[in-house]
PDB file of C-alpha atoms and ligand atoms in Angstrom:
ATOM      1  CA  MET S   1     206.701  58.819   2.764  1.00 66.00           C
ATOM      2  CA  ARG S   2     206.369  56.391  -0.079  1.00 83.00           C
ATOM      3  CA  ARG S   3     203.084  54.921  -0.943  1.00 91.00           C
ATOM      4  CA  ARG S   4     202.434  51.454  -2.282  1.00 93.00           C
ATOM      5  CA  PRO S   5     199.490  49.990  -4.069  1.00 95.00           C
ATOM      6  CA  CYS S   6     197.210  47.673  -1.990  1.00 96.00           C
ATOM      7  CA  LEU S   7     197.561  44.075  -3.027  1.00 95.00           C
ATOM      8  CA  VAL S   8     193.737  43.837  -3.193  1.00 95.00           C
ATOM      9  CA  CYS S   9     192.432  47.058  -4.703  1.00 97.00           C
ATOM     10  CA  SER S  10     195.650  48.894  -5.864  1.00 95.00           C
ATOM     11  CA  VAL S  11     194.625  52.019  -3.902  1.00 95.00           C
ATOM     12  CA  LEU S  12     197.896  53.708  -2.786  1.00 95.00           C
ATOM     13  CA  THR S  13     198.484  53.339   0.933  1.00 95.00           C
ATOM     14  CA  ARG S  14     201.257  54.012   3.434  1.00 94.00           C
ATOM     15  CA  ASN S  15     200.891  50.513   4.663  1.00 93.00           C
ATOM     16  CA  PRO S  16     203.480  47.886   3.469  1.00 90.00           C
ATOM     17  CA  SER S  17     201.020  45.812   1.489  1.00 93.00           C
ATOM     18  CA  ARG S  18     197.344  46.503   1.910  1.00 96.00           C
ATOM     19  CA  CYS S  19     195.245  49.656   2.439  1.00 97.00           C
ATOM     20  CA  ASP S  20     193.738  50.164   5.912  1.00 96.00           C
ATOM     21  CA  ARG S  21     190.418  48.552   5.016  1.00 96.00           C
ATOM     22  CA  HIS S  22     192.008  45.368   3.321  1.00 97.00           C
ATOM     23  CA  GLN S  23     194.697  45.135   6.009  1.00 96.00           C
ATOM     24  CA  ALA S  24     191.938  44.903   8.613  1.00 95.00           C
ATOM     25  CA  GLU S  25     189.972  42.325   6.611  1.00 95.00           C
ATOM     26  CA  TRP S  26     193.041  40.244   6.057  1.00 94.00           C
ATOM     27  CA  GLN S  27     194.063  40.474   9.830  1.00 92.00           C
ATOM     28  CA  ALA S  28     190.541  39.448  10.881  1.00 91.00           C
ATOM     29  CA  ARG S  29     190.639  36.405   8.535  1.00 90.00           C
ATOM     30  CA  GLN S  30     194.096  35.335   9.893  1.00 87.00           C
ATOM     31  CA  ASP S  31     192.720  35.614  13.451  1.00 82.00           C
ATOM     32  CA  GLN S  32     189.705  33.592  12.530  1.00 80.00           C
ATOM     33  CA  LEU S  33     191.838  30.803  10.932  1.00 77.00           C
ATOM     34  CA  ARG S  34     194.101  30.617  13.928  1.00 74.00           C
ATOM     35  CA  GLY S  35     191.208  30.733  16.329  1.00 69.00           C
ATOM     36  CA  SER S  36     189.161  27.969  14.610  1.00 66.00           C
ATOM     37  CA  ALA S  37     192.239  25.659  14.444  1.00 62.00           C
ATOM     38  CA  SER S  38     192.986  25.958  18.133  1.00 60.00           C
ATOM     39  CA  GLN S  39     189.235  25.966  19.096  1.00 61.00           C
ATOM     40  CA  ARG S  40     188.916  22.479  17.629  1.00 61.00           C
ATOM     41  CA  GLY S  41     192.053  21.392  19.626  1.00 60.00           C
ATOM     42  CA  TYR S  42     194.139  20.882  16.548  1.00 66.00           C
ATOM     43  CA  GLY S  43     197.473  22.228  17.716  1.00 76.00           C
ATOM     44  CA  THR S  44     200.864  21.992  16.383  1.00 81.00           C
ATOM     45  CA  ALA S  45     201.532  18.637  17.954  1.00 83.00           C
ATOM     46  CA  TYR S  46     198.457  17.155  16.254  1.00 86.00           C
ATOM     47  CA  ARG S  47     199.530  18.564  12.873  1.00 89.00           C
ATOM     48  CA  ARG S  48     202.972  17.211  13.156  1.00 91.00           C
ATOM     49  CA  THR S  49     201.719  13.627  14.159  1.00 93.00           C
ATOM     50  CA  ALA S  50     198.982  13.818  11.487  1.00 94.00           C
ATOM     51  CA  ALA S  51     201.594  14.566   8.884  1.00 94.00           C
ATOM     52  CA  ALA S  52     203.819  11.705  10.007  1.00 95.00           C
ATOM     53  CA  VAL S  53     200.999   9.369   9.927  1.00 96.00           C
ATOM     54  CA  LEU S  54     199.983  10.416   6.424  1.00 96.00           C
ATOM     55  CA  ALA S  55     203.579  10.275   5.123  1.00 96.00           C
ATOM     56  CA  LYS S  56     203.952   6.755   6.418  1.00 96.00           C
ATOM     57  CA  HIS S  57     200.691   5.698   4.896  1.00 96.00           C
ATOM     58  CA  ARG S  58     201.673   7.350   1.522  1.00 95.00           C
ATOM     59  CA  ALA S  59     205.080   5.610   1.553  1.00 96.00           C
ATOM     60  CA  GLN S  60     203.444   2.175   2.074  1.00 95.00           C
ATOM     61  CA  TYR S  61     200.203   2.502   0.131  1.00 94.00           C
ATOM     62  CA  GLY S  62     200.431   5.618  -1.986  1.00 94.00           C
ATOM     63  CA  GLY S  63     197.414   7.841  -2.440  1.00 94.00           C
ATOM     64  CA  TRP S  64     194.688   5.353  -1.175  1.00 96.00           C
ATOM     65  CA  CYS S  65     191.955   5.952   1.280  1.00 97.00           C
ATOM     66  CA  PRO S  66     191.084   2.759   3.252  1.00 96.00           C
ATOM     67  CA  GLY S  67     187.392   3.791   2.891  1.00 96.00           C
ATOM     68  CA  TYR S  68     184.760   4.376   5.570  1.00 95.00           C
ATOM     69  CA  GLY S  69     181.565   2.654   4.670  1.00 94.00           C
ATOM     70  CA  VAL S  70     182.897   2.266   1.002  1.00 96.00           C
ATOM     71  CA  PRO S  71     185.722   0.043  -0.377  1.00 97.00           C
ATOM     72  CA  ALA S  72     189.244   1.355  -0.404  1.00 96.00           C
ATOM     73  CA  HIS S  73     189.771   3.813  -3.257  1.00 97.00           C
ATOM     74  CA  PRO S  74     192.421   6.144  -4.707  1.00 96.00           C
ATOM     75  CA  ALA S  75     192.387   9.519  -2.907  1.00 95.00           C
ATOM     76  CA  GLU S  76     194.837  12.412  -3.040  1.00 90.00           C
ATOM     77  CA  ASP S  77     193.159  14.397  -0.331  1.00 93.00           C
ATOM     78  CA  LEU S  78     193.875  12.228   2.660  1.00 95.00           C
ATOM     79  CA  THR S  79     193.502  13.545   6.232  1.00 95.00           C
ATOM     80  CA  ALA S  80     194.309  12.070   9.501  1.00 94.00           C
ATOM     81  CA  ASP S  81     191.076  10.937  11.153  1.00 94.00           C
ATOM     82  CA  HIS S  82     190.732  10.237  14.973  1.00 93.00           C
ATOM     83  CA  VAL S  83     189.729   6.597  15.400  1.00 93.00           C
ATOM     84  CA  LEU S  84     188.236   7.453  18.802  1.00 91.00           C
ATOM     85  CA  PRO S  85     186.885  10.986  18.348  1.00 88.00           C
ATOM     86  CA  LYS S  86     188.311  13.670  20.676  1.00 86.00           C
ATOM     87  CA  SER S  87     184.675  14.336  21.962  1.00 87.00           C
ATOM     88  CA  ARG S  88     184.764  10.782  23.299  1.00 90.00           C
ATOM     89  CA  GLY S  89     188.183  11.083  24.904  1.00 92.00           C
ATOM     90  CA  GLY S  90     190.342  10.114  21.834  1.00 91.00           C
ATOM     91  CA  GLY S  91     193.886  11.577  21.825  1.00 90.00           C
ATOM     92  CA  ASP S  92     196.233  12.975  19.183  1.00 90.00           C
ATOM     93  CA  GLN S  93     198.650  10.096  19.437  1.00 92.00           C
ATOM     94  CA  ARG S  94     199.684   8.146  16.369  1.00 94.00           C
ATOM     95  CA  GLU S  95     197.787   5.002  17.384  1.00 94.00           C
ATOM     96  CA  ASN S  96     194.467   7.025  17.429  1.00 95.00           C
ATOM     97  CA  LEU S  97     195.015   8.511  13.895  1.00 95.00           C
ATOM     98  CA  THR S  98     194.171   6.823  10.686  1.00 95.00           C
ATOM     99  CA  PRO S  99     194.191   8.034   7.118  1.00 97.00           C
ATOM    100  CA  LEU S 100     190.876   8.851   5.492  1.00 96.00           C
ATOM    101  CA  CYS S 101     190.059  10.982   2.523  1.00 97.00           C
ATOM    102  CA  ARG S 102     188.049  14.236   3.051  1.00 95.00           C
ATOM    103  CA  SER S 103     184.778  12.796   1.972  1.00 96.00           C
ATOM    104  CA  CYS S 104     185.165   9.617   4.021  1.00 96.00           C
ATOM    105  CA  ASN S 105     186.092  11.776   6.964  1.00 94.00           C
ATOM    106  CA  SER S 106     183.159  14.031   6.696  1.00 92.00           C
ATOM    107  CA  ARG S 107     180.792  11.059   6.112  1.00 92.00           C
ATOM    108  CA  LYS S 108     182.062   9.452   9.390  1.00 89.00           C
ATOM    109  CA  ARG S 109     181.718  12.765  11.125  1.00 81.00           C
ATOM    110  CA  ASN S 110     178.122  13.227  10.049  1.00 75.00           C
ATOM    111  CA  ARG S 111     177.055   9.878  11.288  1.00 67.00           C
TER     112      ARG S 111
HETATM  113 ZN1  LIG U 201     192.732  47.740  -0.601  1.00 89.63          ZN
HETATM  114 ZN1  LIG U 202     187.743   7.706   1.245  1.00 89.63          ZN
END
């Protein structure tokens, strides 16, 4: 059977892309990413709505963050923030999502 080099350490392996050890590590990381996204309740529906909210905002205002506790400012790393947090009963509908850059978003969350 043909062996291929592992993408990470180049050790020859019978696996398609990674040696056993790196395959296991990679799989664990994938599971973790998937797990944390769904644990926070950020499913596919949220991501689709969030993308639509951000696309609309960008079309209207470009890369601007409305600001949270700071004046509006240029920002490329916009995220869709829950106006009413999910922990207080907020939903994933468009009306409850507003664009905020990452730093404003984390400032708001840390309050
Ligand atoms: Zn490897
Ligand atoms: Zn901001």
